[in-house]
Amino acid sequence: MRTEPTAGVDLAQVTLRQSLIDEEVGELAAAARAGDLVEVADALADIVYVAYGTALVYGIDLDAVIDEVHASNMTKLGADGRPVRRADGKILKGPGFRPPDIAAVLAARPDPAPTAAESPTAAELPTAAESPTAAESCTAAGGPTGIGHPPVSGSSQPD
């Protein structure tokens, strides 16, 4: 896992990550065509999971990038404060649109990882009974969608 953003990812990793994303998008399309809501939900979760893994490969703080894009998207409102939509429903850029400053997000230094002295001991960690469910954790995490963003560690390949 990289701790600094970089475009210098080896071609094999780039190819793998793109292949994984393409596979999941294909599964989403098939599930949508079949009208299978469970598989649509699974494919969407897998896309997000693979995207977070890909961000780790590039050393990108994807939560920060998503927050910046969300803030930008919220400026796509018309003078009346309502979204301006194209005939097909796509939201257009309003008069106050501000493009996302992703370069600034990438340049920002993340908080350093805690040292061993600052990390909790096993005795300080919550037990399984005290730990929130995944849904509670996501809701508590917040984020632009209200569902939070899952931490990703290790392999980002979905089941």
Short mmCIF file of N, CA and C in Angstrom, two decimals:
data_model
loop_
_atom_site.label_atom_id
_atom_site.label_comp_id
_atom_site.label_asym_id
_atom_site.label_seq_id
_atom_site.Cartn_x
_atom_site.Cartn_y
_atom_site.Cartn_z
N MET A 1 0.84 -1.18 0.00
CA MET A 1 0.00 0.00 0.00
C MET A 1 0.89 1.24 0.00
N ARG A 2 0.59 2.15 -0.89
CA ARG A 2 1.35 3.40 -0.97
C ARG A 2 0.79 4.41 0.02
N THR A 3 1.67 5.25 0.53
CA THR A 3 1.21 6.31 1.43
C THR A 3 1.27 7.67 0.75
N GLU A 4 1.88 7.76 -0.40
CA GLU A 4 1.95 9.00 -1.18
C GLU A 4 1.33 8.74 -2.55
N PRO A 5 0.52 9.67 -3.05
CA PRO A 5 -0.05 9.48 -4.39
C PRO A 5 1.03 9.42 -5.46
N THR A 6 0.85 8.53 -6.42
CA THR A 6 1.79 8.41 -7.53
C THR A 6 1.07 7.87 -8.76
N ALA A 7 1.49 8.36 -9.92
CA ALA A 7 1.00 7.80 -11.18
C ALA A 7 1.92 6.67 -11.63
N GLY A 8 3.02 6.46 -10.91
CA GLY A 8 4.03 5.47 -11.29
C GLY A 8 3.68 4.06 -10.86
N VAL A 9 2.56 3.57 -11.31
CA VAL A 9 2.13 2.20 -11.00
C VAL A 9 2.52 1.33 -12.19
N ASP A 10 3.08 0.15 -11.90
CA ASP A 10 3.56 -0.69 -13.00
C ASP A 10 2.39 -1.16 -13.87
N LEU A 11 2.69 -1.39 -15.14
CA LEU A 11 1.67 -1.72 -16.14
C LEU A 11 0.86 -2.96 -15.77
N ALA A 12 1.49 -3.94 -15.15
CA ALA A 12 0.76 -5.15 -14.76
C ALA A 12 -0.34 -4.82 -13.76
N GLN A 13 -0.04 -3.96 -12.79
CA GLN A 13 -1.05 -3.54 -11.81
C GLN A 13 -2.15 -2.73 -12.47
N VAL A 14 -1.77 -1.81 -13.36
CA VAL A 14 -2.76 -0.99 -14.07
C VAL A 14 -3.71 -1.90 -14.85
N THR A 15 -3.15 -2.86 -15.57
CA THR A 15 -3.94 -3.78 -16.37
C THR A 15 -4.87 -4.62 -15.49
N LEU A 16 -4.36 -5.13 -14.38
CA LEU A 16 -5.17 -5.91 -13.45
C LEU A 16 -6.32 -5.09 -12.90
N ARG A 17 -6.02 -3.90 -12.42
CA ARG A 17 -7.06 -3.06 -11.80
C ARG A 17 -8.14 -2.71 -12.83
N GLN A 18 -7.72 -2.37 -14.05
CA GLN A 18 -8.69 -2.03 -15.09
C GLN A 18 -9.55 -3.25 -15.42
N SER A 19 -8.94 -4.41 -15.49
CA SER A 19 -9.67 -5.63 -15.78
C SER A 19 -10.71 -5.92 -14.69
N LEU A 20 -10.32 -5.74 -13.44
CA LEU A 20 -11.25 -5.98 -12.33
C LEU A 20 -12.44 -5.02 -12.39
N ILE A 21 -12.15 -3.75 -12.67
CA ILE A 21 -13.23 -2.76 -12.77
C ILE A 21 -14.14 -3.10 -13.94
N ASP A 22 -13.55 -3.41 -15.10
CA ASP A 22 -14.35 -3.77 -16.27
C ASP A 22 -15.25 -4.98 -15.98
N GLU A 23 -14.70 -5.98 -15.29
CA GLU A 23 -15.47 -7.17 -14.95
C GLU A 23 -16.68 -6.82 -14.09
N GLU A 24 -16.46 -5.99 -13.08
CA GLU A 24 -17.56 -5.62 -12.18
C GLU A 24 -18.60 -4.77 -12.89
N VAL A 25 -18.18 -3.86 -13.76
CA VAL A 25 -19.13 -3.05 -14.52
C VAL A 25 -19.96 -3.95 -15.45
N GLY A 26 -19.32 -4.94 -16.04
CA GLY A 26 -20.04 -5.91 -16.86
C GLY A 26 -21.08 -6.67 -16.06
N GLU A 27 -20.72 -7.06 -14.83
CA GLU A 27 -21.67 -7.76 -13.97
C GLU A 27 -22.84 -6.85 -13.60
N LEU A 28 -22.57 -5.56 -13.40
CA LEU A 28 -23.64 -4.60 -13.11
C LEU A 28 -24.59 -4.50 -14.29
N ALA A 29 -24.04 -4.38 -15.49
CA ALA A 29 -24.88 -4.27 -16.69
C ALA A 29 -25.75 -5.52 -16.85
N ALA A 30 -25.18 -6.69 -16.65
CA ALA A 30 -25.94 -7.93 -16.79
C ALA A 30 -27.05 -8.02 -15.74
N ALA A 31 -26.73 -7.64 -14.51
CA ALA A 31 -27.72 -7.68 -13.43
C ALA A 31 -28.85 -6.68 -13.70
N ALA A 32 -28.49 -5.50 -14.19
CA ALA A 32 -29.51 -4.49 -14.49
C ALA A 32 -30.43 -4.96 -15.61
N ARG A 33 -29.84 -5.54 -16.65
CA ARG A 33 -30.66 -6.06 -17.76
C ARG A 33 -31.59 -7.17 -17.29
N ALA A 34 -31.12 -7.98 -16.36
CA ALA A 34 -31.92 -9.10 -15.84
C ALA A 34 -32.93 -8.65 -14.79
N GLY A 35 -32.81 -7.40 -14.33
CA GLY A 35 -33.72 -6.91 -13.30
C GLY A 35 -33.49 -7.56 -11.95
N ASP A 36 -32.26 -7.98 -11.69
CA ASP A 36 -31.91 -8.68 -10.44
C ASP A 36 -31.32 -7.67 -9.46
N LEU A 37 -32.16 -7.16 -8.57
CA LEU A 37 -31.73 -6.13 -7.63
C LEU A 37 -30.61 -6.58 -6.71
N VAL A 38 -30.65 -7.83 -6.26
CA VAL A 38 -29.60 -8.35 -5.39
C VAL A 38 -28.26 -8.31 -6.11
N GLU A 39 -28.23 -8.75 -7.36
CA GLU A 39 -26.98 -8.75 -8.12
C GLU A 39 -26.54 -7.33 -8.49
N VAL A 40 -27.50 -6.43 -8.71
CA VAL A 40 -27.15 -5.02 -8.94
C VAL A 40 -26.44 -4.48 -7.71
N ALA A 41 -27.02 -4.71 -6.54
CA ALA A 41 -26.41 -4.24 -5.29
C ALA A 41 -25.02 -4.85 -5.09
N ASP A 42 -24.90 -6.15 -5.35
CA ASP A 42 -23.61 -6.82 -5.21
C ASP A 42 -22.58 -6.23 -6.16
N ALA A 43 -22.97 -6.01 -7.41
CA ALA A 43 -22.04 -5.46 -8.40
C ALA A 43 -21.62 -4.04 -8.01
N LEU A 44 -22.57 -3.23 -7.55
CA LEU A 44 -22.22 -1.87 -7.12
C LEU A 44 -21.22 -1.90 -5.96
N ALA A 45 -21.47 -2.78 -5.00
CA ALA A 45 -20.54 -2.90 -3.87
C ALA A 45 -19.17 -3.36 -4.35
N ASP A 46 -19.14 -4.31 -5.27
CA ASP A 46 -17.87 -4.79 -5.80
C ASP A 46 -17.13 -3.69 -6.55
N ILE A 47 -17.85 -2.86 -7.31
CA ILE A 47 -17.22 -1.75 -8.03
C ILE A 47 -16.56 -0.80 -7.04
N VAL A 48 -17.28 -0.45 -5.99
CA VAL A 48 -16.72 0.46 -4.97
C VAL A 48 -15.52 -0.19 -4.31
N TYR A 49 -15.63 -1.46 -3.97
CA TYR A 49 -14.54 -2.18 -3.30
C TYR A 49 -13.29 -2.20 -4.17
N VAL A 50 -13.46 -2.53 -5.45
CA VAL A 50 -12.31 -2.57 -6.37
C VAL A 50 -11.75 -1.17 -6.58
N ALA A 51 -12.62 -0.17 -6.64
CA ALA A 51 -12.15 1.22 -6.80
C ALA A 51 -11.30 1.63 -5.61
N TYR A 52 -11.72 1.27 -4.40
CA TYR A 52 -10.92 1.61 -3.22
C TYR A 52 -9.57 0.89 -3.25
N GLY A 53 -9.57 -0.37 -3.67
CA GLY A 53 -8.30 -1.09 -3.80
C GLY A 53 -7.39 -0.46 -4.83
N THR A 54 -7.98 -0.01 -5.93
CA THR A 54 -7.20 0.65 -6.97
C THR A 54 -6.63 1.96 -6.44
N ALA A 55 -7.42 2.69 -5.68
CA ALA A 55 -6.92 3.93 -5.08
C ALA A 55 -5.73 3.65 -4.18
N LEU A 56 -5.79 2.55 -3.43
CA LEU A 56 -4.65 2.19 -2.58
C LEU A 56 -3.39 1.94 -3.40
N VAL A 57 -3.56 1.28 -4.55
CA VAL A 57 -2.41 1.00 -5.42
C VAL A 57 -1.74 2.31 -5.85
N TYR A 58 -2.56 3.33 -6.09
CA TYR A 58 -2.05 4.63 -6.52
C TYR A 58 -1.71 5.55 -5.34
N GLY A 59 -1.98 5.12 -4.12
CA GLY A 59 -1.71 5.95 -2.96
C GLY A 59 -2.69 7.12 -2.84
N ILE A 60 -3.88 6.95 -3.36
CA ILE A 60 -4.88 8.02 -3.37
C ILE A 60 -5.83 7.87 -2.19
N ASP A 61 -6.05 8.96 -1.47
CA ASP A 61 -7.05 9.00 -0.41
C ASP A 61 -8.40 9.21 -1.10
N LEU A 62 -9.06 8.11 -1.45
CA LEU A 62 -10.28 8.20 -2.24
C LEU A 62 -11.41 8.90 -1.50
N ASP A 63 -11.48 8.75 -0.19
CA ASP A 63 -12.51 9.47 0.56
C ASP A 63 -12.36 10.98 0.35
N ALA A 64 -11.13 11.48 0.41
CA ALA A 64 -10.90 12.92 0.23
C ALA A 64 -11.26 13.35 -1.18
N VAL A 65 -10.94 12.54 -2.17
CA VAL A 65 -11.28 12.87 -3.57
C VAL A 65 -12.79 12.87 -3.74
N ILE A 66 -13.47 11.88 -3.19
CA ILE A 66 -14.93 11.82 -3.29
C ILE A 66 -15.55 13.04 -2.61
N ASP A 67 -15.04 13.42 -1.46
CA ASP A 67 -15.56 14.61 -0.77
C ASP A 67 -15.41 15.85 -1.65
N GLU A 68 -14.27 15.98 -2.31
CA GLU A 68 -14.02 17.14 -3.18
C GLU A 68 -14.96 17.13 -4.39
N VAL A 69 -15.12 15.97 -5.01
CA VAL A 69 -16.03 15.87 -6.16
C VAL A 69 -17.47 16.16 -5.71
N HIS A 70 -17.84 15.66 -4.55
CA HIS A 70 -19.19 15.93 -4.03
C HIS A 70 -19.39 17.43 -3.82
N ALA A 71 -18.42 18.09 -3.20
CA ALA A 71 -18.53 19.54 -2.98
C ALA A 71 -18.69 20.27 -4.31
N SER A 72 -17.93 19.86 -5.31
CA SER A 72 -18.04 20.45 -6.64
C SER A 72 -19.42 20.19 -7.23
N ASN A 73 -19.88 18.95 -7.14
CA ASN A 73 -21.18 18.61 -7.70
C ASN A 73 -22.31 19.41 -7.06
N MET A 74 -22.15 19.78 -5.81
CA MET A 74 -23.18 20.57 -5.14
C MET A 74 -23.24 22.00 -5.67
N THR A 75 -22.25 22.41 -6.47
CA THR A 75 -22.28 23.74 -7.09
C THR A 75 -22.96 23.70 -8.45
N LYS A 76 -23.47 22.55 -8.85
CA LYS A 76 -24.15 22.40 -10.15
C LYS A 76 -25.63 22.77 -10.03
N LEU A 77 -25.92 23.84 -9.33
CA LEU A 77 -27.30 24.25 -9.15
C LEU A 77 -27.58 25.50 -9.97
N GLY A 78 -28.82 25.66 -10.38
CA GLY A 78 -29.22 26.85 -11.10
C GLY A 78 -29.37 28.02 -10.14
N ALA A 79 -29.70 29.18 -10.67
CA ALA A 79 -29.86 30.39 -9.86
C ALA A 79 -30.95 30.20 -8.80
N ASP A 80 -31.91 29.33 -9.07
CA ASP A 80 -33.01 29.08 -8.13
C ASP A 80 -32.65 28.04 -7.07
N GLY A 81 -31.41 27.54 -7.10
CA GLY A 81 -30.96 26.55 -6.12
C GLY A 81 -31.38 25.13 -6.43
N ARG A 82 -31.95 24.92 -7.60
CA ARG A 82 -32.38 23.58 -8.00
C ARG A 82 -31.47 23.06 -9.11
N PRO A 83 -31.36 21.74 -9.23
CA PRO A 83 -30.53 21.19 -10.30
C PRO A 83 -31.07 21.58 -11.68
N VAL A 84 -30.16 21.85 -12.60
CA VAL A 84 -30.51 22.12 -13.99
C VAL A 84 -30.28 20.81 -14.73
N ARG A 85 -31.31 20.30 -15.38
CA ARG A 85 -31.22 18.98 -16.01
C ARG A 85 -31.34 19.07 -17.52
N ARG A 86 -30.57 18.22 -18.18
CA ARG A 86 -30.68 18.02 -19.61
C ARG A 86 -31.92 17.16 -19.85
N ALA A 87 -32.37 17.06 -21.09
CA ALA A 87 -33.58 16.30 -21.41
C ALA A 87 -33.51 14.85 -20.93
N ASP A 88 -32.30 14.26 -20.93
CA ASP A 88 -32.16 12.86 -20.50
C ASP A 88 -32.00 12.71 -18.99
N GLY A 89 -32.05 13.82 -18.25
CA GLY A 89 -31.97 13.78 -16.79
C GLY A 89 -30.61 14.09 -16.21
N LYS A 90 -29.57 14.17 -17.04
CA LYS A 90 -28.22 14.47 -16.54
C LYS A 90 -28.22 15.88 -15.95
N ILE A 91 -27.62 16.03 -14.79
CA ILE A 91 -27.52 17.35 -14.16
C ILE A 91 -26.39 18.12 -14.82
N LEU A 92 -26.70 19.36 -15.20
CA LEU A 92 -25.74 20.22 -15.88
C LEU A 92 -25.07 21.16 -14.90
N LYS A 93 -23.99 21.77 -15.33
CA LYS A 93 -23.26 22.73 -14.50
C LYS A 93 -24.05 24.04 -14.46
N GLY A 94 -24.33 24.50 -13.25
CA GLY A 94 -25.04 25.76 -13.08
C GLY A 94 -24.09 26.94 -13.13
N PRO A 95 -24.62 28.15 -12.95
CA PRO A 95 -23.80 29.36 -13.06
C PRO A 95 -22.73 29.45 -11.96
N GLY A 96 -22.94 28.80 -10.83
CA GLY A 96 -21.97 28.85 -9.73
C GLY A 96 -21.05 27.64 -9.68
N PHE A 97 -21.00 26.87 -10.77
CA PHE A 97 -20.20 25.64 -10.78
C PHE A 97 -18.74 25.91 -10.48
N ARG A 98 -18.18 25.08 -9.60
CA ARG A 98 -16.75 25.11 -9.28
C ARG A 98 -16.22 23.72 -9.54
N PRO A 99 -15.26 23.61 -10.48
CA PRO A 99 -14.72 22.27 -10.75
C PRO A 99 -13.96 21.74 -9.53
N PRO A 100 -13.92 20.42 -9.38
CA PRO A 100 -13.19 19.87 -8.23
C PRO A 100 -11.69 20.13 -8.37
N ASP A 101 -11.06 20.45 -7.26
CA ASP A 101 -9.60 20.68 -7.26
C ASP A 101 -8.92 19.41 -6.75
N ILE A 102 -8.92 18.41 -7.60
CA ILE A 102 -8.37 17.11 -7.21
C ILE A 102 -6.87 17.20 -7.00
N ALA A 103 -6.19 18.04 -7.78
CA ALA A 103 -4.74 18.19 -7.60
C ALA A 103 -4.42 18.65 -6.17
N ALA A 104 -5.23 19.56 -5.63
CA ALA A 104 -5.00 20.03 -4.27
C ALA A 104 -5.24 18.91 -3.26
N VAL A 105 -6.24 18.09 -3.51
CA VAL A 105 -6.52 16.97 -2.62
C VAL A 105 -5.35 15.99 -2.62
N LEU A 106 -4.83 15.70 -3.81
CA LEU A 106 -3.70 14.77 -3.91
C LEU A 106 -2.44 15.33 -3.27
N ALA A 107 -2.30 16.66 -3.31
CA ALA A 107 -1.11 17.29 -2.74
C ALA A 107 -1.18 17.38 -1.22
N ALA A 108 -2.39 17.32 -0.67
CA ALA A 108 -2.55 17.42 0.79
C ALA A 108 -1.96 16.18 1.44
N ARG A 109 -1.26 16.37 2.53
CA ARG A 109 -0.66 15.25 3.23
C ARG A 109 -1.68 14.63 4.17
N PRO A 110 -1.86 13.32 4.10
CA PRO A 110 -2.77 12.68 5.05
C PRO A 110 -2.17 12.69 6.45
N ASP A 111 -3.02 12.49 7.44
CA ASP A 111 -2.52 12.38 8.80
C ASP A 111 -1.58 11.19 8.87
N PRO A 112 -0.45 11.34 9.56
CA PRO A 112 0.47 10.21 9.65
C PRO A 112 -0.16 9.06 10.43
N ALA A 113 0.28 7.87 10.12
CA ALA A 113 -0.20 6.69 10.84
C ALA A 113 0.27 6.78 12.29
N PRO A 114 -0.52 6.25 13.22
CA PRO A 114 -0.11 6.31 14.62
C PRO A 114 1.14 5.47 14.85
N THR A 115 1.95 5.91 15.78
CA THR A 115 3.12 5.14 16.16
C THR A 115 2.66 3.96 17.01
N ALA A 116 3.56 3.03 17.26
CA ALA A 116 3.22 1.87 18.09
C ALA A 116 2.75 2.33 19.46
N ALA A 117 3.34 3.39 19.99
CA ALA A 117 2.96 3.88 21.31
C ALA A 117 1.54 4.46 21.29
N GLU A 118 1.11 4.99 20.12
CA GLU A 118 -0.22 5.59 20.02
C GLU A 118 -1.30 4.59 19.64
N SER A 119 -0.91 3.43 19.12
CA SER A 119 -1.87 2.44 18.67
C SER A 119 -2.50 1.74 19.86
N PRO A 120 -3.80 1.39 19.76
CA PRO A 120 -4.44 0.71 20.89
C PRO A 120 -3.88 -0.70 21.06
N THR A 121 -3.88 -1.15 22.30
CA THR A 121 -3.49 -2.53 22.57
C THR A 121 -4.72 -3.41 22.34
N ALA A 122 -4.52 -4.71 22.29
CA ALA A 122 -5.64 -5.63 22.10
C ALA A 122 -6.67 -5.46 23.20
N ALA A 123 -6.22 -5.17 24.41
CA ALA A 123 -7.15 -5.00 25.54
C ALA A 123 -8.01 -3.76 25.37
N GLU A 124 -7.51 -2.76 24.62
CA GLU A 124 -8.26 -1.52 24.42
C GLU A 124 -9.25 -1.59 23.27
N LEU A 125 -9.11 -2.60 22.41
CA LEU A 125 -10.01 -2.73 21.27
C LEU A 125 -11.35 -3.30 21.71
N PRO A 126 -12.45 -2.90 21.04
CA PRO A 126 -13.76 -3.43 21.43
C PRO A 126 -13.87 -4.91 21.11
N THR A 127 -14.67 -5.60 21.92
CA THR A 127 -14.94 -7.00 21.64
C THR A 127 -15.95 -7.07 20.50
N ALA A 128 -16.18 -8.27 19.97
CA ALA A 128 -17.16 -8.43 18.89
C ALA A 128 -18.53 -7.96 19.34
N ALA A 129 -18.89 -8.21 20.60
CA ALA A 129 -20.20 -7.80 21.11
C ALA A 129 -20.31 -6.28 21.19
N GLU A 130 -19.18 -5.60 21.41
CA GLU A 130 -19.19 -4.14 21.52
C GLU A 130 -19.05 -3.44 20.18
N SER A 131 -18.61 -4.17 19.16
CA SER A 131 -18.36 -3.57 17.86
C SER A 131 -19.66 -3.34 17.11
N PRO A 132 -19.75 -2.21 16.38
CA PRO A 132 -20.96 -1.97 15.59
C PRO A 132 -21.01 -2.92 14.40
N THR A 133 -22.21 -3.12 13.87
CA THR A 133 -22.35 -3.91 12.65
C THR A 133 -21.77 -3.11 11.50
N ALA A 134 -21.58 -3.76 10.36
CA ALA A 134 -21.06 -3.06 9.18
C ALA A 134 -21.99 -1.91 8.80
N ALA A 135 -23.30 -2.13 8.86
CA ALA A 135 -24.25 -1.08 8.51
C ALA A 135 -24.13 0.10 9.47
N GLU A 136 -23.99 -0.20 10.78
CA GLU A 136 -23.84 0.88 11.75
C GLU A 136 -22.54 1.64 11.52
N SER A 137 -21.47 0.92 11.21
CA SER A 137 -20.19 1.57 10.94
C SER A 137 -20.29 2.48 9.74
N CYS A 138 -20.91 2.01 8.66
CA CYS A 138 -21.04 2.82 7.45
C CYS A 138 -21.88 4.04 7.72
N THR A 139 -23.00 3.88 8.45
CA THR A 139 -23.86 5.02 8.74
C THR A 139 -23.11 6.03 9.60
N ALA A 140 -22.37 5.56 10.58
CA ALA A 140 -21.62 6.45 11.45
C ALA A 140 -20.51 7.16 10.70
N ALA A 141 -19.96 6.52 9.67
CA ALA A 141 -18.85 7.11 8.93
C ALA A 141 -19.28 8.30 8.11
N GLY A 142 -20.56 8.38 7.74
CA GLY A 142 -21.05 9.53 6.97
C GLY A 142 -20.52 9.52 5.56
N GLY A 143 -20.17 10.68 5.06
CA GLY A 143 -19.69 10.79 3.69
C GLY A 143 -20.75 11.37 2.80
N PRO A 144 -20.40 11.71 1.58
CA PRO A 144 -21.34 12.40 0.72
C PRO A 144 -22.59 11.61 0.39
N THR A 145 -22.54 10.31 0.48
CA THR A 145 -23.71 9.49 0.16
C THR A 145 -24.48 9.11 1.41
N GLY A 146 -23.92 9.40 2.58
CA GLY A 146 -24.56 9.02 3.82
C GLY A 146 -24.30 7.57 4.21
N ILE A 147 -23.60 6.82 3.38
CA ILE A 147 -23.34 5.42 3.72
C ILE A 147 -21.92 5.20 4.16
N GLY A 148 -21.11 6.24 4.12
CA GLY A 148 -19.73 6.09 4.52
C GLY A 148 -18.91 5.38 3.47
N HIS A 149 -17.68 5.21 3.74
CA HIS A 149 -16.77 4.55 2.81
C HIS A 149 -16.02 3.49 3.58
N PRO A 150 -16.07 2.26 3.13
CA PRO A 150 -15.46 1.17 3.89
C PRO A 150 -13.95 1.24 3.86
N PRO A 151 -13.32 0.93 4.98
CA PRO A 151 -11.86 0.82 4.93
C PRO A 151 -11.48 -0.39 4.11
N VAL A 152 -10.43 -0.27 3.36
CA VAL A 152 -10.00 -1.37 2.51
C VAL A 152 -8.58 -1.73 2.91
N SER A 153 -8.36 -3.01 3.17
CA SER A 153 -7.00 -3.46 3.45
C SER A 153 -6.81 -4.79 2.76
N GLY A 154 -5.59 -5.07 2.44
CA GLY A 154 -5.30 -6.33 1.76
C GLY A 154 -5.84 -6.33 0.35
N SER A 155 -6.24 -7.48 -0.12
CA SER A 155 -6.74 -7.63 -1.49
C SER A 155 -8.06 -6.92 -1.65
N SER A 156 -8.24 -6.26 -2.78
CA SER A 156 -9.51 -5.59 -3.04
C SER A 156 -10.35 -6.39 -4.02
N GLN A 157 -9.97 -7.63 -4.27
CA GLN A 157 -10.76 -8.43 -5.18
C GLN A 157 -12.00 -8.93 -4.45
N PRO A 158 -13.19 -8.67 -5.03
CA PRO A 158 -14.41 -9.14 -4.39
C PRO A 158 -14.55 -10.65 -4.49
N ASP A 159 -15.50 -11.18 -3.69
CA ASP A 159 -15.76 -12.62 -3.72
C ASP A 159 -16.02 -13.11 -5.11
#
